Short mmCIF file of C-alpha atoms and ligand atoms in Angstrom, two decimals:
data_model
loop_
_atom_site.label_atom_id
_atom_site.label_comp_id
_atom_site.label_asym_id
_atom_site.label_seq_id
_atom_site.Cartn_x
_atom_site.Cartn_y
_atom_site.Cartn_z
CA MET A 182 -62.04 23.60 -25.20
CA THR A 183 -60.75 23.69 -21.64
CA ALA A 184 -63.02 24.80 -19.01
CA ALA A 185 -59.96 27.31 -18.20
CA SER A 186 -56.64 28.42 -19.96
CA THR A 187 -54.91 29.34 -16.74
CA ALA A 188 -54.86 28.42 -13.17
CA ILE A 189 -53.51 29.40 -9.60
CA VAL A 190 -52.93 26.54 -7.64
CA ILE A 191 -52.55 27.50 -3.72
CA GLY A 192 -50.18 25.26 -1.94
CA ALA A 193 -46.93 23.32 -2.99
CA GLY A 194 -47.53 20.45 -0.62
CA ILE A 195 -48.48 17.27 -2.50
CA ALA A 196 -51.81 17.99 -3.91
CA GLY A 197 -50.78 21.22 -5.64
CA PRO A 198 -47.83 20.19 -7.69
CA VAL A 199 -49.43 17.18 -9.20
CA ALA A 200 -52.55 19.33 -9.96
CA ALA A 201 -50.35 22.04 -11.58
CA THR A 202 -48.49 19.11 -13.64
CA ALA A 203 -51.70 17.30 -14.82
CA LEU A 204 -53.22 20.64 -15.86
CA LYS A 205 -50.20 21.27 -17.89
CA GLN A 206 -50.79 17.94 -19.10
CA ALA A 207 -54.42 18.90 -19.95
CA GLY A 208 -53.33 22.02 -21.80
CA ILE A 209 -54.02 24.58 -19.19
CA SER A 210 -51.06 26.91 -17.85
CA ALA A 211 -50.85 26.61 -14.01
CA THR A 212 -48.72 28.54 -11.71
CA VAL A 213 -48.16 27.63 -7.80
CA TYR A 214 -48.04 30.15 -4.88
CA GLU A 215 -46.84 28.64 -1.59
CA ALA A 216 -46.43 30.29 1.94
CA TYR A 217 -43.34 28.76 2.93
CA PRO A 218 -40.34 30.72 1.74
CA VAL A 219 -38.74 27.59 0.27
CA ALA A 220 -39.49 24.37 -1.21
CA SER A 221 -40.02 21.25 1.32
CA ASP A 222 -40.88 23.41 4.27
CA GLY A 223 -39.16 20.70 6.66
CA ILE A 224 -42.55 19.50 8.11
CA GLY A 225 -40.66 16.24 8.13
CA GLY A 226 -41.73 12.56 8.80
CA ASP A 227 -42.44 9.82 6.55
CA LEU A 228 -45.51 9.04 4.71
CA ALA A 229 -46.65 5.78 2.92
CA LEU A 230 -47.88 6.08 -0.44
CA ALA A 231 -50.36 3.55 -1.38
CA ALA A 232 -50.73 1.52 -4.79
CA ASN A 233 -53.78 3.94 -6.04
CA GLY A 234 -51.46 6.97 -5.38
CA MET A 235 -48.59 5.40 -7.26
CA ARG A 236 -50.79 4.38 -10.15
CA ALA A 237 -51.83 8.25 -10.29
CA LEU A 238 -48.56 9.39 -10.06
CA GLY A 239 -47.67 7.20 -13.20
CA ILE A 240 -50.48 9.51 -15.12
CA ILE A 241 -48.00 12.41 -14.58
CA GLY A 242 -44.72 10.17 -15.19
CA VAL A 243 -43.18 10.73 -11.63
CA ASP A 244 -43.92 7.27 -10.27
CA ASP A 245 -40.96 5.74 -10.88
CA ALA A 246 -39.08 8.85 -9.48
CA VAL A 247 -40.70 8.44 -6.30
CA ARG A 248 -40.16 4.67 -6.10
CA ALA A 249 -36.11 5.67 -6.39
CA ILE A 250 -36.47 7.47 -3.05
CA ALA A 251 -39.13 5.07 -1.46
CA LEU A 252 -38.77 1.85 0.83
CA PRO A 253 -41.22 -0.55 -0.42
CA ILE A 254 -43.74 -1.95 2.59
CA THR A 255 -43.03 -5.72 2.11
CA GLY A 256 -44.91 -6.97 5.24
CA GLN A 257 -47.43 -5.75 7.86
CA ILE A 258 -47.85 -7.01 11.30
CA MET A 259 -50.45 -6.25 13.67
CA SER A 260 -49.44 -6.33 17.26
CA VAL A 261 -51.37 -6.05 20.64
CA ASN A 262 -49.42 -6.25 24.09
CA GLY A 263 -46.26 -7.21 22.08
CA ARG A 264 -47.88 -10.20 20.35
CA GLY A 265 -48.00 -9.92 16.63
CA LEU A 266 -50.01 -11.22 13.71
CA GLU A 267 -49.08 -10.72 10.11
CA LEU A 268 -51.51 -9.08 7.92
CA PRO A 269 -52.50 -10.41 4.55
CA GLY A 270 -51.58 -8.27 1.51
CA LEU A 271 -53.75 -7.98 -1.90
CA ASP A 272 -52.71 -9.93 -4.50
CA GLY A 273 -51.11 -8.32 -7.53
CA VAL A 274 -51.25 -5.00 -5.80
CA GLU A 275 -47.95 -2.82 -5.55
CA PRO A 276 -46.49 -2.39 -1.92
CA MET A 277 -46.71 0.77 0.05
CA GLN A 278 -43.96 3.05 -0.88
CA MET A 279 -42.85 4.91 2.39
CA VAL A 280 -41.08 8.09 1.59
CA GLY A 281 -39.70 11.39 3.43
CA ARG A 282 -42.34 13.88 2.97
CA GLY A 283 -39.59 16.63 2.31
CA GLU A 284 -37.99 14.58 -0.54
CA LEU A 285 -41.48 13.45 -1.92
CA GLN A 286 -42.44 17.49 -2.33
CA ARG A 287 -38.92 17.72 -4.05
CA VAL A 288 -39.63 15.40 -6.72
CA LEU A 289 -43.12 16.51 -7.36
CA HIS A 290 -41.67 20.13 -7.47
CA ASP A 291 -38.84 18.80 -10.04
CA ARG A 292 -41.64 16.89 -12.07
CA ALA A 293 -43.76 20.34 -12.18
CA VAL A 294 -41.11 22.61 -13.13
CA GLU A 295 -39.83 19.99 -15.97
CA ALA A 296 -43.47 20.28 -17.07
CA GLY A 297 -43.46 24.43 -17.34
CA VAL A 298 -44.99 24.87 -13.95
CA ASP A 299 -43.70 28.39 -12.14
CA PHE A 300 -43.34 28.20 -8.40
CA HIS A 301 -43.62 31.28 -6.25
CA TYR A 302 -42.58 30.96 -2.77
CA ASP A 303 -43.46 33.12 0.46
CA LYS A 304 -46.70 33.96 -1.32
CA ARG A 305 -49.57 33.39 1.66
CA LEU A 306 -52.93 33.74 -0.03
CA ALA A 307 -54.94 36.41 1.87
CA THR A 308 -58.24 37.28 -0.35
CA VAL A 309 -59.59 36.41 -3.73
CA GLU A 310 -62.15 38.37 -5.75
CA ASN A 311 -64.09 37.29 -8.85
CA THR A 312 -63.69 39.41 -11.84
CA ALA A 313 -65.49 39.80 -15.15
CA THR A 314 -63.57 36.87 -16.57
CA GLY A 315 -61.78 34.86 -13.78
CA VAL A 316 -60.36 35.36 -10.21
CA ALA A 317 -57.72 37.78 -8.72
CA ALA A 318 -55.79 36.53 -5.84
CA SER A 319 -54.18 38.63 -3.26
CA PHE A 320 -51.33 37.80 -1.05
CA SER A 321 -50.19 38.91 2.34
CA ASP A 322 -47.26 40.63 0.99
CA GLY A 323 -49.45 42.75 -1.31
CA THR A 324 -48.86 41.11 -4.31
CA THR A 325 -51.69 40.09 -6.55
CA ALA A 326 -52.09 37.14 -9.54
CA THR A 327 -54.84 36.55 -12.05
CA ALA A 328 -56.13 33.72 -13.98
CA ASP A 329 -59.29 31.83 -15.07
CA VAL A 330 -59.65 29.30 -12.13
CA LEU A 331 -58.15 28.93 -8.60
CA LEU A 332 -57.45 25.71 -6.85
CA GLY A 333 -57.23 25.69 -3.25
CA ALA A 334 -54.53 22.78 -2.04
CA ASP A 335 -53.59 24.62 0.80
CA GLY A 336 -54.05 21.91 3.63
CA VAL A 337 -56.16 21.34 6.49
CA ARG A 338 -56.30 25.00 7.44
CA SER A 339 -57.15 25.99 4.10
CA THR A 340 -57.75 29.82 3.73
CA VAL A 341 -59.63 28.64 0.21
CA ARG A 342 -62.22 26.83 2.02
CA THR A 343 -63.26 29.76 4.16
CA LEU A 344 -63.14 32.00 1.04
CA ILE A 345 -65.66 29.51 -0.70
CA ASP A 346 -67.75 29.27 2.16
CA PRO A 347 -67.35 31.28 5.33
CA ALA A 348 -69.32 28.80 7.33
CA ALA A 349 -67.34 25.57 6.24
CA PRO A 350 -66.41 23.29 9.19
CA GLY A 351 -62.73 23.32 10.11
CA ALA A 352 -60.67 20.33 10.28
CA GLY A 353 -61.58 18.26 13.34
CA TYR A 354 -59.01 16.82 15.86
CA THR A 355 -58.39 13.21 16.58
CA GLY A 356 -57.32 13.68 19.87
CA LEU A 357 -53.73 12.48 18.81
CA LEU A 358 -50.44 14.02 18.25
CA GLY A 359 -48.09 12.91 15.98
CA PHE A 360 -44.39 12.21 16.49
CA GLN A 361 -41.65 10.68 14.59
CA GLY A 362 -38.19 9.02 16.02
CA SER A 363 -35.45 7.12 14.77
CA ALA A 364 -33.68 4.48 17.05
CA ASP A 365 -30.43 2.39 16.85
CA LEU A 366 -32.00 -0.99 18.01
CA ASP A 367 -31.29 -3.95 16.88
CA LEU A 368 -34.88 -5.86 16.08
CA ASP A 369 -35.20 -9.17 14.32
CA LEU A 370 -37.47 -7.39 11.65
CA ASP A 371 -36.54 -7.34 7.67
CA PRO A 372 -36.16 -3.54 6.36
CA GLY A 373 -39.76 -2.53 5.01
CA VAL A 374 -41.74 -4.79 7.72
CA MET A 375 -44.35 -2.41 9.22
CA THR A 376 -45.75 -3.19 12.66
CA PHE A 377 -48.72 -1.49 13.77
CA ALA A 378 -48.70 -1.72 17.58
CA PHE A 379 -51.34 -1.41 20.13
CA GLY A 380 -49.23 -0.47 23.41
CA LYS A 381 -50.82 -0.11 27.00
CA ARG A 382 -51.54 3.70 26.61
CA ALA A 383 -50.65 4.22 23.04
CA TYR A 384 -50.64 3.31 19.47
CA TYR A 385 -47.21 3.41 17.55
CA LEU A 386 -45.92 2.25 14.37
CA TYR A 387 -42.52 1.11 13.18
CA TRP A 388 -40.39 -0.42 10.77
CA ARG A 389 -36.64 -0.96 10.05
CA THR A 390 -35.03 1.14 7.30
CA ARG A 391 -32.46 0.10 5.08
CA ASP A 392 -29.66 1.75 7.21
CA GLY A 393 -30.53 -0.95 9.77
CA ARG A 394 -32.12 1.64 12.24
CA VAL A 395 -35.55 1.56 13.26
CA THR A 396 -38.12 4.27 12.72
CA TRP A 397 -41.16 4.74 14.54
CA GLY A 398 -44.30 7.03 14.62
CA ALA A 399 -45.99 7.74 17.70
CA ASN A 400 -49.76 8.59 18.22
CA LEU A 401 -49.73 10.27 21.56
CA PRO A 402 -53.31 10.98 23.09
CA SER A 403 -53.64 14.41 24.10
CA LYS A 404 -56.92 16.33 25.16
CA GLN A 405 -55.28 19.57 24.31
CA TYR A 406 -54.95 20.31 20.70
CA LEU A 407 -51.39 21.54 19.53
CA SER A 408 -50.65 22.48 16.06
CA THR A 409 -47.41 21.55 14.66
CA THR A 410 -46.23 25.17 15.57
CA ASP A 411 -47.51 25.11 19.06
CA ALA A 412 -46.11 21.46 19.91
CA ARG A 413 -42.71 22.73 18.42
CA LYS A 414 -42.58 25.50 21.10
CA ILE A 415 -42.46 22.53 23.68
CA ALA A 416 -38.84 21.23 24.28
CA ALA A 417 -37.70 17.88 22.34
CA ALA A 418 -36.55 16.94 25.89
CA ASP A 419 -39.81 17.50 27.53
CA TRP A 420 -41.71 15.45 24.67
CA LEU A 421 -38.96 12.68 24.97
CA THR A 422 -40.12 12.40 28.48
CA THR A 423 -43.58 12.23 27.84
CA LEU A 424 -43.15 9.57 25.27
CA ARG A 425 -40.83 7.41 27.56
CA GLU A 426 -43.38 7.47 30.20
CA THR A 427 -46.28 6.77 27.62
CA TYR A 428 -44.52 3.71 26.27
CA ALA A 429 -42.91 2.34 29.14
CA GLY A 430 -43.87 -1.41 29.76
CA ASP A 431 -44.14 -1.80 25.98
CA THR A 432 -42.50 -4.03 23.66
CA PRO A 433 -40.43 -2.47 21.81
CA GLY A 434 -42.12 0.91 22.50
CA GLU A 435 -40.23 1.41 25.87
CA GLU A 436 -36.70 0.84 24.20
CA LEU A 437 -37.65 2.80 21.00
CA ALA A 438 -38.75 5.90 23.10
CA ASN A 439 -35.49 5.31 25.63
CA LEU A 440 -33.17 5.11 22.34
CA THR A 441 -34.62 8.24 20.24
CA THR A 442 -32.60 11.34 21.04
CA GLU A 443 -33.55 14.80 20.76
CA ASP A 444 -32.07 15.32 17.34
CA THR A 445 -33.83 12.34 15.72
CA LEU A 446 -37.15 13.29 17.15
CA GLN A 447 -39.65 15.09 14.66
CA VAL A 448 -42.66 16.74 16.47
CA LEU A 449 -45.56 16.68 13.89
CA GLY A 450 -48.40 18.27 16.04
CA ALA A 451 -52.21 17.56 15.96
CA ILE A 452 -53.20 14.74 13.60
CA HIS A 453 -56.75 15.91 11.80
CA ILE A 454 -59.83 14.40 10.38
CA MET A 455 -61.81 16.46 8.02
CA PRO A 456 -65.59 16.08 8.14
CA PRO A 457 -67.84 16.17 5.13
CA ILE A 458 -67.48 19.73 3.67
CA PRO A 459 -70.85 20.93 2.35
CA TYR A 460 -69.36 23.28 -0.62
CA TRP A 461 -66.39 21.76 -2.53
CA HIS A 462 -66.45 24.63 -4.89
CA ARG A 463 -67.95 28.14 -5.46
CA ASP A 464 -67.56 30.48 -8.58
CA ARG A 465 -64.37 29.65 -10.15
CA MET A 466 -62.62 28.39 -7.00
CA VAL A 467 -62.57 24.60 -5.93
CA LEU A 468 -60.69 22.51 -3.13
CA LEU A 469 -58.50 19.24 -3.26
CA GLY A 470 -56.38 17.23 -1.23
CA ASP A 471 -56.49 17.81 2.80
CA ALA A 472 -58.09 20.99 2.14
CA VAL A 473 -61.49 19.18 1.49
CA HIS A 474 -60.68 15.66 2.49
CA ALA A 475 -57.86 14.67 5.19
CA PRO A 476 -59.15 11.20 5.97
CA SER A 477 -56.49 11.01 8.92
CA ASN A 478 -53.18 9.25 8.90
CA SER A 479 -54.94 5.82 10.33
CA THR A 480 -56.14 5.26 6.55
CA GLY A 481 -52.48 5.51 5.12
CA GLN A 482 -54.53 7.14 2.25
CA GLY A 483 -54.44 11.13 2.55
CA ALA A 484 -51.41 11.84 0.32
CA SER A 485 -52.88 9.11 -2.41
CA LEU A 486 -56.15 10.81 -2.12
CA ALA A 487 -55.00 14.01 -2.77
CA ILE A 488 -52.78 12.82 -5.85
CA GLU A 489 -55.95 11.17 -7.40
CA SER A 490 -58.20 14.31 -6.63
CA ALA A 491 -55.76 16.44 -8.28
CA ILE A 492 -55.62 14.16 -11.72
CA GLN A 493 -59.11 13.99 -11.46
CA LEU A 494 -59.57 17.93 -11.43
CA ALA A 495 -57.33 18.26 -14.38
CA ARG A 496 -59.52 15.79 -16.46
CA CYS A 497 -62.57 17.84 -15.49
CA LEU A 498 -61.15 21.00 -16.55
CA ARG A 499 -59.73 19.34 -19.59
CA ASP A 500 -63.06 17.94 -20.76
CA LEU A 501 -66.08 20.25 -19.61
CA PRO A 502 -66.77 23.56 -20.94
CA ASP A 503 -66.90 25.70 -18.16
CA PRO A 504 -65.52 25.83 -14.55
CA GLY A 505 -68.86 25.40 -13.01
CA SER A 506 -69.47 21.89 -14.97
CA ALA A 507 -65.96 20.85 -14.34
CA PHE A 508 -66.04 21.33 -10.75
CA ALA A 509 -69.50 19.76 -10.44
CA ALA A 510 -68.10 16.60 -12.44
CA TYR A 511 -65.01 16.48 -10.15
CA GLU A 512 -67.23 16.58 -7.10
CA ASP A 513 -69.30 13.68 -8.37
CA LEU A 514 -66.27 11.57 -8.94
CA ARG A 515 -64.67 12.09 -5.64
CA ARG A 516 -67.11 12.98 -2.67
CA GLU A 517 -68.40 9.39 -2.13
CA ARG A 518 -65.04 7.59 -2.48
CA VAL A 519 -62.99 10.30 0.09
CA GLU A 520 -65.99 10.32 2.66
CA LYS A 521 -66.16 6.65 2.89
CA ILE A 522 -62.43 6.31 3.49
CA THR A 523 -62.45 8.90 6.07
CA ARG A 524 -65.12 6.89 7.78
CA ARG A 525 -62.75 4.39 7.84
CA GLY A 526 -60.28 6.43 9.36
CA ALA A 527 -62.37 7.48 12.15
CA ARG A 528 -63.24 4.32 13.17
CA THR A 529 -59.47 3.09 13.48
CA ASN A 530 -58.63 6.28 15.39
CA SER A 531 -61.09 5.51 18.12
CA ALA A 532 -59.53 1.70 18.38
CA LYS A 533 -56.17 3.41 18.86
CA THR A 534 -56.66 4.26 22.60
CA PRO A 535 -58.19 0.86 23.82
CA GLY A 536 -58.50 0.21 27.47
CA PRO A 537 -56.89 -2.56 29.48
CA VAL A 538 -59.85 -4.94 29.04
CA ALA A 539 -60.47 -4.05 25.22
CA ARG A 540 -56.55 -4.66 24.54
CA ARG A 541 -57.02 -8.23 26.11
CA PHE A 542 -59.98 -8.79 24.02
CA MET A 543 -58.41 -7.59 20.63
CA GLN A 544 -55.37 -9.89 21.57
CA THR A 545 -57.51 -12.96 22.24
CA ALA A 546 -60.03 -12.05 19.03
CA MET A 547 -57.49 -10.61 16.67
CA PRO A 548 -56.50 -13.89 15.05
CA LEU A 549 -60.65 -14.65 14.52
CA PHE A 550 -61.05 -11.36 13.38
CA PHE A 551 -58.38 -11.18 10.77
CA LYS A 552 -59.70 -14.79 9.33
CA LEU A 553 -62.97 -13.55 9.24
CA MET A 554 -62.18 -9.94 7.97
CA ASN A 555 -62.30 -9.76 4.24
CA PHE A 556 -59.28 -7.45 3.31
CA GLU A 557 -60.27 -7.56 -0.50
CA LYS A 558 -63.58 -6.35 0.21
CA THR A 559 -62.07 -3.30 2.69
CA ILE A 560 -59.12 -2.36 1.38
CA GLY A 561 -59.30 -3.65 -2.12
CA PRO A 562 -61.49 -0.96 -3.41
CA GLU A 563 -59.11 1.68 -2.02
CA GLN A 564 -55.94 0.52 -3.29
CA ARG A 565 -57.15 -0.74 -7.05
CA TYR A 566 -58.72 2.32 -7.95
CA ALA A 567 -57.49 3.66 -11.32
CA ILE A 568 -58.05 6.57 -13.26
CA ASP A 569 -58.31 6.50 -16.81
CA TRP A 570 -56.67 9.60 -18.01
CA ASP A 571 -57.58 9.37 -21.71
CA GLU A 572 -61.42 8.70 -20.96
CA ARG A 573 -63.42 11.69 -21.64
CA VAL A 574 -65.31 13.13 -18.58
CA THR A 575 -68.88 13.57 -19.25
CA VAL A 576 -71.50 16.07 -17.44
CA PRO A 577 -72.71 13.97 -14.39
CA PRO A 578 -76.52 13.40 -14.34
CA ALA A 579 -78.66 16.06 -12.15
C1 FAD B 686 -48.42 12.07 11.25
C2 FAD B 686 -49.08 12.30 9.81
C3 FAD B 686 -48.60 11.01 9.05
C4 FAD B 686 -49.12 10.94 7.81
N1 FAD B 686 -49.20 9.75 6.97
C5 FAD B 686 -49.50 9.58 6.11
C6 FAD B 686 -49.16 8.15 5.20
O1 FAD B 686 -48.70 7.54 5.87
N2 FAD B 686 -49.81 8.09 4.16
C7 FAD B 686 -50.79 9.06 3.56
O2 FAD B 686 -51.36 9.09 2.40
N3 FAD B 686 -51.15 10.48 4.15
C8 FAD B 686 -50.39 10.32 5.39
N4 FAD B 686 -50.62 11.57 5.87
C9 FAD B 686 -51.37 12.53 5.48
C10 FAD B 686 -50.85 13.41 4.44
O3 FAD B 686 -49.51 14.06 4.95
C11 FAD B 686 -51.91 14.16 3.75
O4 FAD B 686 -52.95 13.90 3.26
C12 FAD B 686 -51.20 15.12 2.59
O5 FAD B 686 -50.04 16.06 2.94
C13 FAD B 686 -52.39 16.21 1.80
O6 FAD B 686 -51.39 16.89 0.92
P1 FAD B 686 -51.91 18.24 0.41
O7 FAD B 686 -51.07 19.02 -0.74
O8 FAD B 686 -53.49 18.33 0.52
O9 FAD B 686 -51.85 19.34 1.76
P2 FAD B 686 -50.47 19.69 2.63
O10 FAD B 686 -49.20 18.72 2.42
O11 FAD B 686 -50.74 20.01 3.98
O12 FAD B 686 -49.91 21.06 1.56
C14 FAD B 686 -50.75 22.17 1.82
C15 FAD B 686 -49.64 23.26 1.06
O13 FAD B 686 -50.53 24.43 1.36
C16 FAD B 686 -49.60 25.64 1.66
N5 FAD B 686 -50.60 26.69 2.25
C17 FAD B 686 -51.26 26.51 3.33
N6 FAD B 686 -52.07 28.00 3.45
C18 FAD B 686 -51.62 28.64 2.45
C19 FAD B 686 -51.78 30.01 2.02
N7 FAD B 686 -52.93 30.66 2.46
N8 FAD B 686 -51.24 30.50 0.94
C20 FAD B 686 -50.45 29.84 0.25
N9 FAD B 686 -49.83 28.45 0.36
C21 FAD B 686 -50.61 27.72 1.44
C22 FAD B 686 -48.78 24.87 3.14
O14 FAD B 686 -47.52 25.61 3.44
C23 FAD B 686 -48.41 23.57 2.51
O15 FAD B 686 -47.36 23.50 1.77
C24 FAD B 686 -50.18 11.83 7.19
C25 FAD B 686 -50.50 13.11 8.02
C26 FAD B 686 -49.81 13.24 9.62
C27 FAD B 686 -50.42 14.55 10.03
#
């Protein structure tokens, strides 16, 4: 018998639809409630799914649909002061798949609907009450819903997190604001080769797309925290001025900023990183995805970890007799892995704004550093991680 028959899933980003589909596959009926009025809220930007995330998507049969909308990242270059060095890859591991966030959410939504999941939009979770047999969720429009368990896949500003523990720490701010732009620039670069560039004042990354344009992401250092909404209140023209000043003198950052226009600039706002969260679950509520483990964009793992957690949580609810033991087993399977990757993200974030001396050192030391660095040891366990869906979950040792 499963730990629950019905589940409310809060959030139709990435973790939510994957969890709902996996729950259906596990014999548990799931309904998704999303605060935004429509599917794919237009937050914009692209994200790269790592091999571990793609493998986990295969469990719910949506990996090929994602590959069909993706650009495989076939090469990676690290560049300091405009001088690049090719990064080694992992043997036999699928390349990262770059996808538009909106398109990814549409594909995940469509797969969930195909599996029998219902979606309700314009439903912002406000409170949750425990009932004798389950949970009752109330939404800000006054409506309610009941189920055996409630999954909080509601992102870095999670409401469910504070309902589980009012004292839970909030998402940390990396000190970086995210932007994405697109430029018509003739760079000698194959489509799918990604460059991670340390500019004079800020970090950025860029890659050529199939249409020949160059897409780039900027990580702008900013003492002021600006949510996506607040950052978007500032005119795109003003942000372009700031980005052009920031990347002036960088190759090709200066040209990328100069050639990006207001209509192709996407303002993404503060980039977050979650500190360790003491309580992942309480009673019949549990957290997954960025709500509990946002490792920051520097890891390239946020979405992939969210997908893995969604699948592992569904396995635990399928195999264990009650929500408490299922949630404990899920946390046991996930906590160490996600916190380790988050620590790597924090280290990378602090290296994104090196001073001039550190940059000169990086440029000289980089070839030796890469020669000595064991990519298989650092990145291998992240990307080779595989979930055996058919294996039965057992209660973790006390
Ligand atoms: C600039 C940037 C670049 C990134 N690049 C990468 C990358 O290359 N690779 C990678 O793997 N990850 C990347 N990430 C991280 C990745 O986007 C997240 O890890 C991923 O989106 C987490 O998915 P999620 O479903 O947990 O949360 P989200 O995608 O944030 O979804 C949460 C959903 O919950 C909804 N919601 C919130 N509150 C409520 C409520 N009260 N009631 C109902 N619904 C609610 C939200 O509207 C949203 O739809 C990047 C992030 C940023 C900011």
